[in-house]
């Protein structure tokens, strides 16, 4: 993602997180609820705007987060990894833990 990207995450517990940032990836770790919906947009190097969104399957997201964080979520860090292909036509959402990676969503 390029300059002036936005990220909006809706969580299973009803919380909403909006991030407007000029530099990704974000490196600040915060304990948040499990995401339910992810909405994002970005501008490419040629000034063309793009956007993506997805709803995560609640059941598979709960299983993935339980596998990664286990019984001690305060002692584990993980990344929510959103990647867009070079043509800006496809993206994936992965939960990356210390030893486990779960594909939460892929969308064209």
PDB file of N, CA, C and O in Angstrom, residues 12-85:
ATOM      1  N   UNK A  12     -15.749  -8.481  16.171  1.00  0.00           N
ATOM      2  CA  UNK A  12     -16.875  -9.311  16.587  1.00  0.00           C
ATOM      3  C   UNK A  12     -17.604  -8.754  17.806  1.00  0.00           C
ATOM      4  O   UNK A  12     -18.804  -8.931  17.947  1.00  0.00           O
ATOM      5  N   UNK A  13     -16.889  -8.067  18.681  1.00  0.00           N
ATOM      6  CA  UNK A  13     -17.519  -7.526  19.886  1.00  0.00           C
ATOM      7  C   UNK A  13     -18.184  -6.167  19.650  1.00  0.00           C
ATOM      8  O   UNK A  13     -18.669  -5.542  20.578  1.00  0.00           O
ATOM      9  N   UNK A  14     -18.223  -5.691  18.398  1.00  0.00           N
ATOM     10  CA  UNK A  14     -18.893  -4.434  18.073  1.00  0.00           C
ATOM     11  C   UNK A  14     -17.966  -3.227  17.974  1.00  0.00           C
ATOM     12  O   UNK A  14     -18.388  -2.160  17.523  1.00  0.00           O
ATOM     13  N   UNK A  15     -16.722  -3.344  18.407  1.00  0.00           N
ATOM     14  CA  UNK A  15     -15.784  -2.228  18.301  1.00  0.00           C
ATOM     15  C   UNK A  15     -15.484  -1.936  16.837  1.00  0.00           C
ATOM     16  O   UNK A  15     -15.587  -2.801  15.972  1.00  0.00           O
ATOM     17  N   UNK A  16     -15.093  -0.688  16.568  1.00  0.00           N
ATOM     18  CA  UNK A  16     -14.696  -0.262  15.228  1.00  0.00           C
ATOM     19  C   UNK A  16     -13.341   0.423  15.351  1.00  0.00           C
ATOM     20  O   UNK A  16     -13.135   1.252  16.235  1.00  0.00           O
ATOM     21  N   UNK A  17     -12.419   0.081  14.457  1.00  0.00           N
ATOM     22  CA  UNK A  17     -11.112   0.724  14.443  1.00  0.00           C
ATOM     23  C   UNK A  17     -10.864   1.360  13.085  1.00  0.00           C
ATOM     24  O   UNK A  17     -10.966   0.692  12.061  1.00  0.00           O
ATOM     25  N   UNK A  18     -10.613   2.652  13.070  1.00  0.00           N
ATOM     26  CA  UNK A  18     -10.299   3.362  11.833  1.00  0.00           C
ATOM     27  C   UNK A  18      -8.862   3.847  11.898  1.00  0.00           C
ATOM     28  O   UNK A  18      -8.458   4.469  12.881  1.00  0.00           O
ATOM     29  N   UNK A  19      -8.094   3.541  10.849  1.00  0.00           N
ATOM     30  CA  UNK A  19      -6.703   3.965  10.789  1.00  0.00           C
ATOM     31  C   UNK A  19      -6.482   4.708   9.482  1.00  0.00           C
ATOM     32  O   UNK A  19      -6.773   4.198   8.408  1.00  0.00           O
ATOM     33  N   UNK A  20      -6.021   5.934   9.572  1.00  0.00           N
ATOM     34  CA  UNK A  20      -5.579   6.681   8.402  1.00  0.00           C
ATOM     35  C   UNK A  20      -4.076   6.797   8.564  1.00  0.00           C
ATOM     36  O   UNK A  20      -3.592   7.317   9.555  1.00  0.00           O
ATOM     37  N   UNK A  21      -3.353   6.283   7.598  1.00  0.00           N
ATOM     38  CA  UNK A  21      -1.906   6.238   7.775  1.00  0.00           C
ATOM     39  C   UNK A  21      -1.211   6.514   6.458  1.00  0.00           C
ATOM     40  O   UNK A  21      -1.714   6.184   5.401  1.00  0.00           O
ATOM     41  N   UNK A  22      -0.069   7.106   6.556  1.00  0.00           N
ATOM     42  CA  UNK A  22       0.727   7.366   5.361  1.00  0.00           C
ATOM     43  C   UNK A  22       1.839   6.352   5.195  1.00  0.00           C
ATOM     44  O   UNK A  22       2.598   6.430   4.248  1.00  0.00           O
ATOM     45  N   UNK A  23       1.949   5.414   6.130  1.00  0.00           N
ATOM     46  CA  UNK A  23       2.991   4.416   5.996  1.00  0.00           C
ATOM     47  C   UNK A  23       2.528   3.083   6.565  1.00  0.00           C
ATOM     48  O   UNK A  23       2.147   2.994   7.721  1.00  0.00           O
ATOM     49  N   UNK A  24       2.551   2.084   5.737  1.00  0.00           N
ATOM     50  CA  UNK A  24       2.259   0.721   6.153  1.00  0.00           C
ATOM     51  C   UNK A  24       3.511  -0.101   5.920  1.00  0.00           C
ATOM     52  O   UNK A  24       4.288   0.223   5.039  1.00  0.00           O
ATOM     53  N   UNK A  25       3.803  -1.122   6.639  1.00  0.00           N
ATOM     54  CA  UNK A  25       2.949  -1.742   7.646  1.00  0.00           C
ATOM     55  C   UNK A  25       3.002  -1.015   8.978  1.00  0.00           C
ATOM     56  O   UNK A  25       3.972  -0.324   9.288  1.00  0.00           O
ATOM     57  N   UNK A  26       1.955  -1.180   9.753  1.00  0.00           N
ATOM     58  CA  UNK A  26       1.917  -0.646  11.105  1.00  0.00           C
ATOM     59  C   UNK A  26       2.725  -1.572  11.997  1.00  0.00           C
ATOM     60  O   UNK A  26       2.660  -2.780  11.862  1.00  0.00           O
ATOM     61  N   UNK A  27       3.473  -1.020  12.897  1.00  0.00           N
ATOM     62  CA  UNK A  27       4.316  -1.837  13.768  1.00  0.00           C
ATOM     63  C   UNK A  27       3.904  -1.756  15.231  1.00  0.00           C
ATOM     64  O   UNK A  27       4.581  -2.292  16.087  1.00  0.00           O
ATOM     65  N   UNK A  28       2.802  -1.081  15.506  1.00  0.00           N
ATOM     66  CA  UNK A  28       2.320  -0.992  16.887  1.00  0.00           C
ATOM     67  C   UNK A  28       1.414  -2.176  17.180  1.00  0.00           C
ATOM     68  O   UNK A  28       0.456  -2.424  16.452  1.00  0.00           O
ATOM     69  N   UNK A  29       1.709  -2.903  18.235  1.00  0.00           N
ATOM     70  CA  UNK A  29       0.892  -4.043  18.613  1.00  0.00           C
ATOM     71  C   UNK A  29      -0.108  -3.626  19.673  1.00  0.00           C
ATOM     72  O   UNK A  29       0.249  -3.028  20.672  1.00  0.00           O
ATOM     73  N   UNK A  30      -1.372  -3.917  19.416  1.00  0.00           N
ATOM     74  CA  UNK A  30      -2.428  -3.656  20.380  1.00  0.00           C
ATOM     75  C   UNK A  30      -3.287  -4.903  20.481  1.00  0.00           C
ATOM     76  O   UNK A  30      -3.565  -5.548  19.479  1.00  0.00           O
ATOM     77  N   UNK A  31      -3.714  -5.226  21.688  1.00  0.00           N
ATOM     78  CA  UNK A  31      -4.653  -6.329  21.851  1.00  0.00           C
ATOM     79  C   UNK A  31      -6.030  -5.838  21.460  1.00  0.00           C
ATOM     80  O   UNK A  31      -6.548  -4.899  22.055  1.00  0.00           O
ATOM     81  N   UNK A  32      -6.598  -6.450  20.446  1.00  0.00           N
ATOM     82  CA  UNK A  32      -7.925  -6.085  19.955  1.00  0.00           C
ATOM     83  C   UNK A  32      -8.788  -7.330  19.886  1.00  0.00           C
ATOM     84  O   UNK A  32      -8.303  -8.450  19.964  1.00  0.00           O
ATOM     85  N   UNK A  33     -10.064  -7.126  19.670  1.00  0.00           N
ATOM     86  CA  UNK A  33     -10.988  -8.244  19.493  1.00  0.00           C
ATOM     87  C   UNK A  33     -10.742  -8.894  18.130  1.00  0.00           C
ATOM     88  O   UNK A  33      -9.980  -8.392  17.301  1.00  0.00           O
ATOM     89  N   UNK A  34     -11.417  -9.992  17.884  1.00  0.00           N
ATOM     90  CA  UNK A  34     -11.288 -10.703  16.617  1.00  0.00           C
ATOM     91  C   UNK A  34     -12.021  -9.918  15.529  1.00  0.00           C
ATOM     92  O   UNK A  34     -13.172  -9.524  15.722  1.00  0.00           O
ATOM     93  N   UNK A  35     -11.371  -9.680  14.376  1.00  0.00           N
ATOM     94  CA  UNK A  35     -12.029  -8.902  13.321  1.00  0.00           C
ATOM     95  C   UNK A  35     -13.187  -9.659  12.667  1.00  0.00           C
ATOM     96  O   UNK A  35     -13.169 -10.882  12.554  1.00  0.00           O
ATOM     97  N   UNK A  36     -14.193  -8.898  12.267  1.00  0.00           N
ATOM     98  CA  UNK A  36     -15.362  -9.429  11.572  1.00  0.00           C
ATOM     99  C   UNK A  36     -15.399  -8.932  10.133  1.00  0.00           C
ATOM    100  O   UNK A  36     -15.717  -9.664   9.222  1.00  0.00           O
ATOM    101  N   UNK A  37     -15.093  -7.655   9.924  1.00  0.00           N
ATOM    102  CA  UNK A  37     -15.128  -7.037   8.599  1.00  0.00           C
ATOM    103  C   UNK A  37     -13.919  -6.130   8.452  1.00  0.00           C
ATOM    104  O   UNK A  37     -13.569  -5.393   9.366  1.00  0.00           O
ATOM    105  N   UNK A  38     -13.276  -6.186   7.284  1.00  0.00           N
ATOM    106  CA  UNK A  38     -12.104  -5.353   7.002  1.00  0.00           C
ATOM    107  C   UNK A  38     -12.391  -4.566   5.729  1.00  0.00           C
ATOM    108  O   UNK A  38     -12.785  -5.134   4.713  1.00  0.00           O
ATOM    109  N   UNK A  39     -12.191  -3.246   5.801  1.00  0.00           N
ATOM    110  CA  UNK A  39     -12.400  -2.356   4.667  1.00  0.00           C
ATOM    111  C   UNK A  39     -11.136  -1.511   4.535  1.00  0.00           C
ATOM    112  O   UNK A  39     -10.664  -0.944   5.523  1.00  0.00           O
ATOM    113  N   UNK A  40     -10.582  -1.414   3.334  1.00  0.00           N
ATOM    114  CA  UNK A  40      -9.373  -0.613   3.167  1.00  0.00           C
ATOM    115  C   UNK A  40      -9.318  -0.018   1.771  1.00  0.00           C
ATOM    116  O   UNK A  40      -9.961  -0.482   0.844  1.00  0.00           O
ATOM    117  N   UNK A  41      -8.569   1.066   1.656  1.00  0.00           N
ATOM    118  CA  UNK A  41      -8.324   1.674   0.345  1.00  0.00           C
ATOM    119  C   UNK A  41      -6.924   2.243   0.314  1.00  0.00           C
ATOM    120  O   UNK A  41      -6.296   2.447   1.341  1.00  0.00           O
ATOM    121  N   UNK A  42      -6.423   2.455  -0.902  1.00  0.00           N
ATOM    122  CA  UNK A  42      -5.065   2.942  -1.086  1.00  0.00           C
ATOM    123  C   UNK A  42      -4.948   3.608  -2.438  1.00  0.00           C
ATOM    124  O   UNK A  42      -5.796   3.441  -3.301  1.00  0.00           O
ATOM    125  N   UNK A  43      -3.878   4.355  -2.600  1.00  0.00           N
ATOM    126  CA  UNK A  43      -3.564   5.027  -3.859  1.00  0.00           C
ATOM    127  C   UNK A  43      -2.239   4.473  -4.356  1.00  0.00           C
ATOM    128  O   UNK A  43      -1.259   4.425  -3.608  1.00  0.00           O
ATOM    129  N   UNK A  44      -2.207   4.050  -5.628  1.00  0.00           N
ATOM    130  CA  UNK A  44      -0.963   3.474  -6.150  1.00  0.00           C
ATOM    131  C   UNK A  44       0.015   4.572  -6.564  1.00  0.00           C
ATOM    132  O   UNK A  44      -0.262   5.767  -6.416  1.00  0.00           O
ATOM    133  N   UNK A  45       1.172   4.174  -7.068  1.00  0.00           N
ATOM    134  CA  UNK A  45       2.226   5.122  -7.432  1.00  0.00           C
ATOM    135  C   UNK A  45       1.817   6.068  -8.554  1.00  0.00           C
ATOM    136  O   UNK A  45       2.412   7.126  -8.731  1.00  0.00           O
ATOM    137  N   UNK A  46       0.804   5.684  -9.328  1.00  0.00           N
ATOM    138  CA  UNK A  46       0.333   6.527 -10.436  1.00  0.00           C
ATOM    139  C   UNK A  46      -0.863   7.377 -10.049  1.00  0.00           C
ATOM    140  O   UNK A  46      -1.462   8.045 -10.899  1.00  0.00           O
ATOM    141  N   UNK A  47      -1.239   7.353  -8.771  1.00  0.00           N
ATOM    142  CA  UNK A  47      -2.343   8.178  -8.288  1.00  0.00           C
ATOM    143  C   UNK A  47      -3.719   7.557  -8.457  1.00  0.00           C
ATOM    144  O   UNK A  47      -4.732   8.226  -8.255  1.00  0.00           O
ATOM    145  N   UNK A  48      -3.801   6.290  -8.822  1.00  0.00           N
ATOM    146  CA  UNK A  48      -5.083   5.613  -9.003  1.00  0.00           C
ATOM    147  C   UNK A  48      -5.531   5.026  -7.668  1.00  0.00           C
ATOM    148  O   UNK A  48      -4.761   4.351  -6.984  1.00  0.00           O
ATOM    149  N   UNK A  49      -6.777   5.277  -7.297  1.00  0.00           N
ATOM    150  CA  UNK A  49      -7.315   4.778  -6.043  1.00  0.00           C
ATOM    151  C   UNK A  49      -7.953   3.408  -6.186  1.00  0.00           C
ATOM    152  O   UNK A  49      -8.584   3.101  -7.199  1.00  0.00           O
ATOM    153  N   UNK A  50      -7.779   2.584  -5.175  1.00  0.00           N
ATOM    154  CA  UNK A  50      -8.333   1.230  -5.134  1.00  0.00           C
ATOM    155  C   UNK A  50      -8.941   0.995  -3.761  1.00  0.00           C
ATOM    156  O   UNK A  50      -8.630   1.700  -2.804  1.00  0.00           O
ATOM    157  N   UNK A  51      -9.774  -0.018  -3.672  1.00  0.00           N
ATOM    158  CA  UNK A  51     -10.361  -0.377  -2.386  1.00  0.00           C
ATOM    159  C   UNK A  51     -10.654  -1.857  -2.319  1.00  0.00           C
ATOM    160  O   UNK A  51     -10.801  -2.519  -3.347  1.00  0.00           O
ATOM    161  N   UNK A  52     -10.724  -2.367  -1.126  1.00  0.00           N
ATOM    162  CA  UNK A  52     -11.058  -3.760  -0.906  1.00  0.00           C
ATOM    163  C   UNK A  52     -11.824  -3.897   0.393  1.00  0.00           C
ATOM    164  O   UNK A  52     -11.718  -3.058   1.281  1.00  0.00           O
ATOM    165  N   UNK A  53     -12.625  -4.946   0.490  1.00  0.00           N
ATOM    166  CA  UNK A  53     -13.333  -5.227   1.735  1.00  0.00           C
ATOM    167  C   UNK A  53     -13.682  -6.698   1.785  1.00  0.00           C
ATOM    168  O   UNK A  53     -13.772  -7.365   0.752  1.00  0.00           O
ATOM    169  N   UNK A  54     -13.860  -7.209   2.979  1.00  0.00           N
ATOM    170  CA  UNK A  54     -14.275  -8.601   3.140  1.00  0.00           C
ATOM    171  C   UNK A  54     -14.913  -8.794   4.507  1.00  0.00           C
ATOM    172  O   UNK A  54     -14.638  -8.060   5.446  1.00  0.00           O
ATOM    173  N   UNK A  55     -15.788  -9.763   4.572  1.00  0.00           N
ATOM    174  CA  UNK A  55     -16.351 -10.234   5.830  1.00  0.00           C
ATOM    175  C   UNK A  55     -15.670 -11.554   6.146  1.00  0.00           C
ATOM    176  O   UNK A  55     -15.611 -12.443   5.293  1.00  0.00           O
ATOM    177  N   UNK A  56     -15.136 -11.673   7.346  1.00  0.00           N
ATOM    178  CA  UNK A  56     -14.485 -12.911   7.748  1.00  0.00           C
ATOM    179  C   UNK A  56     -15.533 -13.887   8.285  1.00  0.00           C
ATOM    180  O   UNK A  56     -16.510 -13.476   8.912  1.00  0.00           O
ATOM    181  N   UNK A  57     -15.327 -15.160   8.031  1.00  0.00           N
ATOM    182  CA  UNK A  57     -16.189 -16.192   8.565  1.00  0.00           C
ATOM    183  C   UNK A  57     -15.950 -16.258  10.073  1.00  0.00           C
ATOM    184  O   UNK A  57     -14.826 -16.535  10.516  1.00  0.00           O
ATOM    185  N   UNK A  58     -16.991 -15.983  10.851  1.00  0.00           N
ATOM    186  CA  UNK A  58     -16.832 -15.898  12.302  1.00  0.00           C
ATOM    187  C   UNK A  58     -16.301 -17.196  12.907  1.00  0.00           C
ATOM    188  O   UNK A  58     -15.388 -17.180  13.730  1.00  0.00           O
ATOM    189  N   UNK A  59     -16.836 -18.323  12.487  1.00  0.00           N
ATOM    190  CA  UNK A  59     -16.417 -19.610  13.052  1.00  0.00           C
ATOM    191  C   UNK A  59     -14.942 -19.909  12.772  1.00  0.00           C
ATOM    192  O   UNK A  59     -14.188 -20.277  13.681  1.00  0.00           O
ATOM    193  N   UNK A  60     -14.513 -19.737  11.521  1.00  0.00           N
ATOM    194  CA  UNK A  60     -13.112 -20.036  11.200  1.00  0.00           C
ATOM    195  C   UNK A  60     -12.167 -19.008  11.821  1.00  0.00           C
ATOM    196  O   UNK A  60     -11.046 -19.344  12.202  1.00  0.00           O
ATOM    197  N   UNK A  61     -12.599 -17.758  11.956  1.00  0.00           N
ATOM    198  CA  UNK A  61     -11.767 -16.749  12.616  1.00  0.00           C
ATOM    199  C   UNK A  61     -11.576 -17.090  14.089  1.00  0.00           C
ATOM    200  O   UNK A  61     -10.469 -16.992  14.621  1.00  0.00           O
ATOM    201  N   UNK A  62     -12.641 -17.522  14.758  1.00  0.00           N
ATOM    202  CA  UNK A  62     -12.529 -17.910  16.168  1.00  0.00           C
ATOM    203  C   UNK A  62     -11.564 -19.075  16.339  1.00  0.00           C
ATOM    204  O   UNK A  62     -10.732 -19.075  17.248  1.00  0.00           O
ATOM    205  N   UNK A  63     -11.653 -20.063  15.451  1.00  0.00           N
ATOM    206  CA  UNK A  63     -10.741 -21.220  15.511  1.00  0.00           C
ATOM    207  C   UNK A  63      -9.302 -20.779  15.292  1.00  0.00           C
ATOM    208  O   UNK A  63      -8.394 -21.178  16.029  1.00  0.00           O
ATOM    209  N   UNK A  64      -9.060 -19.950  14.280  1.00  0.00           N
ATOM    210  CA  UNK A  64      -7.701 -19.489  13.972  1.00  0.00           C
ATOM    211  C   UNK A  64      -7.103 -18.711  15.136  1.00  0.00           C
ATOM    212  O   UNK A  64      -5.953 -18.935  15.528  1.00  0.00           O
ATOM    213  N   UNK A  65      -7.856 -17.775  15.702  1.00  0.00           N
ATOM    214  CA  UNK A  65      -7.336 -16.974  16.806  1.00  0.00           C
ATOM    215  C   UNK A  65      -7.090 -17.845  18.033  1.00  0.00           C
ATOM    216  O   UNK A  65      -6.108 -17.639  18.747  1.00  0.00           O
ATOM    217  N   UNK A  66      -7.944 -18.814  18.287  1.00  0.00           N
ATOM    218  CA  UNK A  66      -7.741 -19.733  19.409  1.00  0.00           C
ATOM    219  C   UNK A  66      -6.466 -20.550  19.217  1.00  0.00           C
ATOM    220  O   UNK A  66      -5.688 -20.744  20.150  1.00  0.00           O
ATOM    221  N   UNK A  67      -6.228 -21.019  17.983  1.00  0.00           N
ATOM    222  CA  UNK A  67      -5.007 -21.788  17.678  1.00  0.00           C
ATOM    223  C   UNK A  67      -3.749 -20.947  17.886  1.00  0.00           C
ATOM    224  O   UNK A  67      -2.766 -21.419  18.438  1.00  0.00           O
ATOM    225  N   UNK A  68      -3.769 -19.707  17.421  1.00  0.00           N
ATOM    226  CA  UNK A  68      -2.580 -18.846  17.500  1.00  0.00           C
ATOM    227  C   UNK A  68      -2.339 -18.367  18.926  1.00  0.00           C
ATOM    228  O   UNK A  68      -1.226 -18.415  19.432  1.00  0.00           O
ATOM    229  N   UNK A  69      -3.391 -17.903  19.597  1.00  0.00           N
ATOM    230  CA  UNK A  69      -3.214 -17.301  20.917  1.00  0.00           C
ATOM    231  C   UNK A  69      -3.310 -18.305  22.062  1.00  0.00           C
ATOM    232  O   UNK A  69      -2.810 -18.037  23.151  1.00  0.00           O
ATOM    233  N   UNK A  70      -3.946 -19.447  21.850  1.00  0.00           N
ATOM    234  CA  UNK A  70      -4.039 -20.479  22.879  1.00  0.00           C
ATOM    235  C   UNK A  70      -4.697 -19.994  24.155  1.00  0.00           C
ATOM    236  O   UNK A  70      -5.585 -19.152  24.139  1.00  0.00           O
ATOM    237  N   UNK A  71      -4.220 -20.512  25.260  1.00  0.00           N
ATOM    238  CA  UNK A  71      -4.789 -20.187  26.572  1.00  0.00           C
ATOM    239  C   UNK A  71      -4.164 -18.951  27.217  1.00  0.00           C
ATOM    240  O   UNK A  71      -4.597 -18.517  28.272  1.00  0.00           O
ATOM    241  N   UNK A  72      -3.106 -18.399  26.586  1.00  0.00           N
ATOM    242  CA  UNK A  72      -2.392 -17.259  27.181  1.00  0.00           C
ATOM    243  C   UNK A  72      -2.258 -16.121  26.170  1.00  0.00           C
ATOM    244  O   UNK A  72      -1.152 -15.792  25.729  1.00  0.00           O
ATOM    245  N   UNK A  73      -3.365 -15.489  25.793  1.00  0.00           N
ATOM    246  CA  UNK A  73      -3.315 -14.467  24.745  1.00  0.00           C
ATOM    247  C   UNK A  73      -2.471 -13.243  25.101  1.00  0.00           C
ATOM    248  O   UNK A  73      -1.968 -12.570  24.204  1.00  0.00           O
ATOM    249  N   UNK A  74      -2.283 -12.964  26.378  1.00  0.00           N
ATOM    250  CA  UNK A  74      -1.487 -11.790  26.760  1.00  0.00           C
ATOM    251  C   UNK A  74       0.000 -11.974  26.512  1.00  0.00           C
ATOM    252  O   UNK A  74       0.741 -11.005  26.453  1.00  0.00           O
ATOM    253  N   UNK A  75       0.450 -13.219  26.366  1.00  0.00           N
ATOM    254  CA  UNK A  75       1.876 -13.465  26.176  1.00  0.00           C
ATOM    255  C   UNK A  75       2.242 -13.764  24.718  1.00  0.00           C
ATOM    256  O   UNK A  75       3.392 -14.034  24.410  1.00  0.00           O
ATOM    257  N   UNK A  76       1.275 -13.684  23.812  1.00  0.00           N
ATOM    258  CA  UNK A  76       1.496 -14.001  22.397  1.00  0.00           C
ATOM    259  C   UNK A  76       1.262 -12.759  21.552  1.00  0.00           C
ATOM    260  O   UNK A  76       0.332 -11.999  21.800  1.00  0.00           O
ATOM    261  N   UNK A  77       2.110 -12.533  20.556  1.00  0.00           N
ATOM    262  CA  UNK A  77       1.839 -11.494  19.565  1.00  0.00           C
ATOM    263  C   UNK A  77       1.646 -12.161  18.208  1.00  0.00           C
ATOM    264  O   UNK A  77       2.248 -13.191  17.917  1.00  0.00           O
ATOM    265  N   UNK A  78       0.796 -11.564  17.407  1.00  0.00           N
ATOM    266  CA  UNK A  78       0.524 -12.075  16.068  1.00  0.00           C
ATOM    267  C   UNK A  78       0.237 -10.887  15.161  1.00  0.00           C
ATOM    268  O   UNK A  78      -0.084  -9.793  15.625  1.00  0.00           O
ATOM    269  N   UNK A  79       0.380 -11.106  13.861  1.00  0.00           N
ATOM    270  CA  UNK A  79       0.123 -10.060  12.878  1.00  0.00           C
ATOM    271  C   UNK A  79      -1.108 -10.396  12.061  1.00  0.00           C
ATOM    272  O   UNK A  79      -1.290 -11.540  11.645  1.00  0.00           O
ATOM    273  N   UNK A  80      -1.929  -9.390  11.821  1.00  0.00           N
ATOM    274  CA  UNK A  80      -2.993  -9.504  10.837  1.00  0.00           C
ATOM    275  C   UNK A  80      -2.381  -8.971   9.550  1.00  0.00           C
ATOM    276  O   UNK A  80      -2.110  -7.786   9.420  1.00  0.00           O
ATOM    277  N   UNK A  81      -2.100  -9.875   8.620  1.00  0.00           N
ATOM    278  CA  UNK A  81      -1.330  -9.568   7.423  1.00  0.00           C
ATOM    279  C   UNK A  81      -2.269  -9.451   6.219  1.00  0.00           C
ATOM    280  O   UNK A  81      -2.848 -10.449   5.799  1.00  0.00           O
ATOM    281  N   UNK A  82      -2.426  -8.232   5.692  1.00  0.00           N
ATOM    282  CA  UNK A  82      -3.272  -7.988   4.517  1.00  0.00           C
ATOM    283  C   UNK A  82      -2.340  -7.670   3.357  1.00  0.00           C
ATOM    284  O   UNK A  82      -1.553  -6.732   3.432  1.00  0.00           O
ATOM    285  N   UNK A  83      -2.433  -8.471   2.301  1.00  0.00           N
ATOM    286  CA  UNK A  83      -1.557  -8.285   1.140  1.00  0.00           C
ATOM    287  C   UNK A  83      -2.383  -8.158  -0.131  1.00  0.00           C
ATOM    288  O   UNK A  83      -3.315  -8.927  -0.344  1.00  0.00           O
ATOM    289  N   UNK A  84      -1.980  -7.201  -0.967  1.00  0.00           N
ATOM    290  CA  UNK A  84      -2.627  -6.966  -2.258  1.00  0.00           C
ATOM    291  C   UNK A  84      -1.622  -7.318  -3.346  1.00  0.00           C
ATOM    292  O   UNK A  84      -0.442  -6.986  -3.230  1.00  0.00           O
ATOM    293  N   UNK A  85      -2.093  -7.988  -4.414  1.00  0.00           N
ATOM    294  CA  UNK A  85      -1.164  -8.347  -5.493  1.00  0.00           C
ATOM    295  C   UNK A  85      -0.734  -7.098  -6.274  1.00  0.00           C
ATOM    296  O   UNK A  85      -1.316  -6.019  -6.130  1.00  0.00           O
TER     297      UNK A  85
END
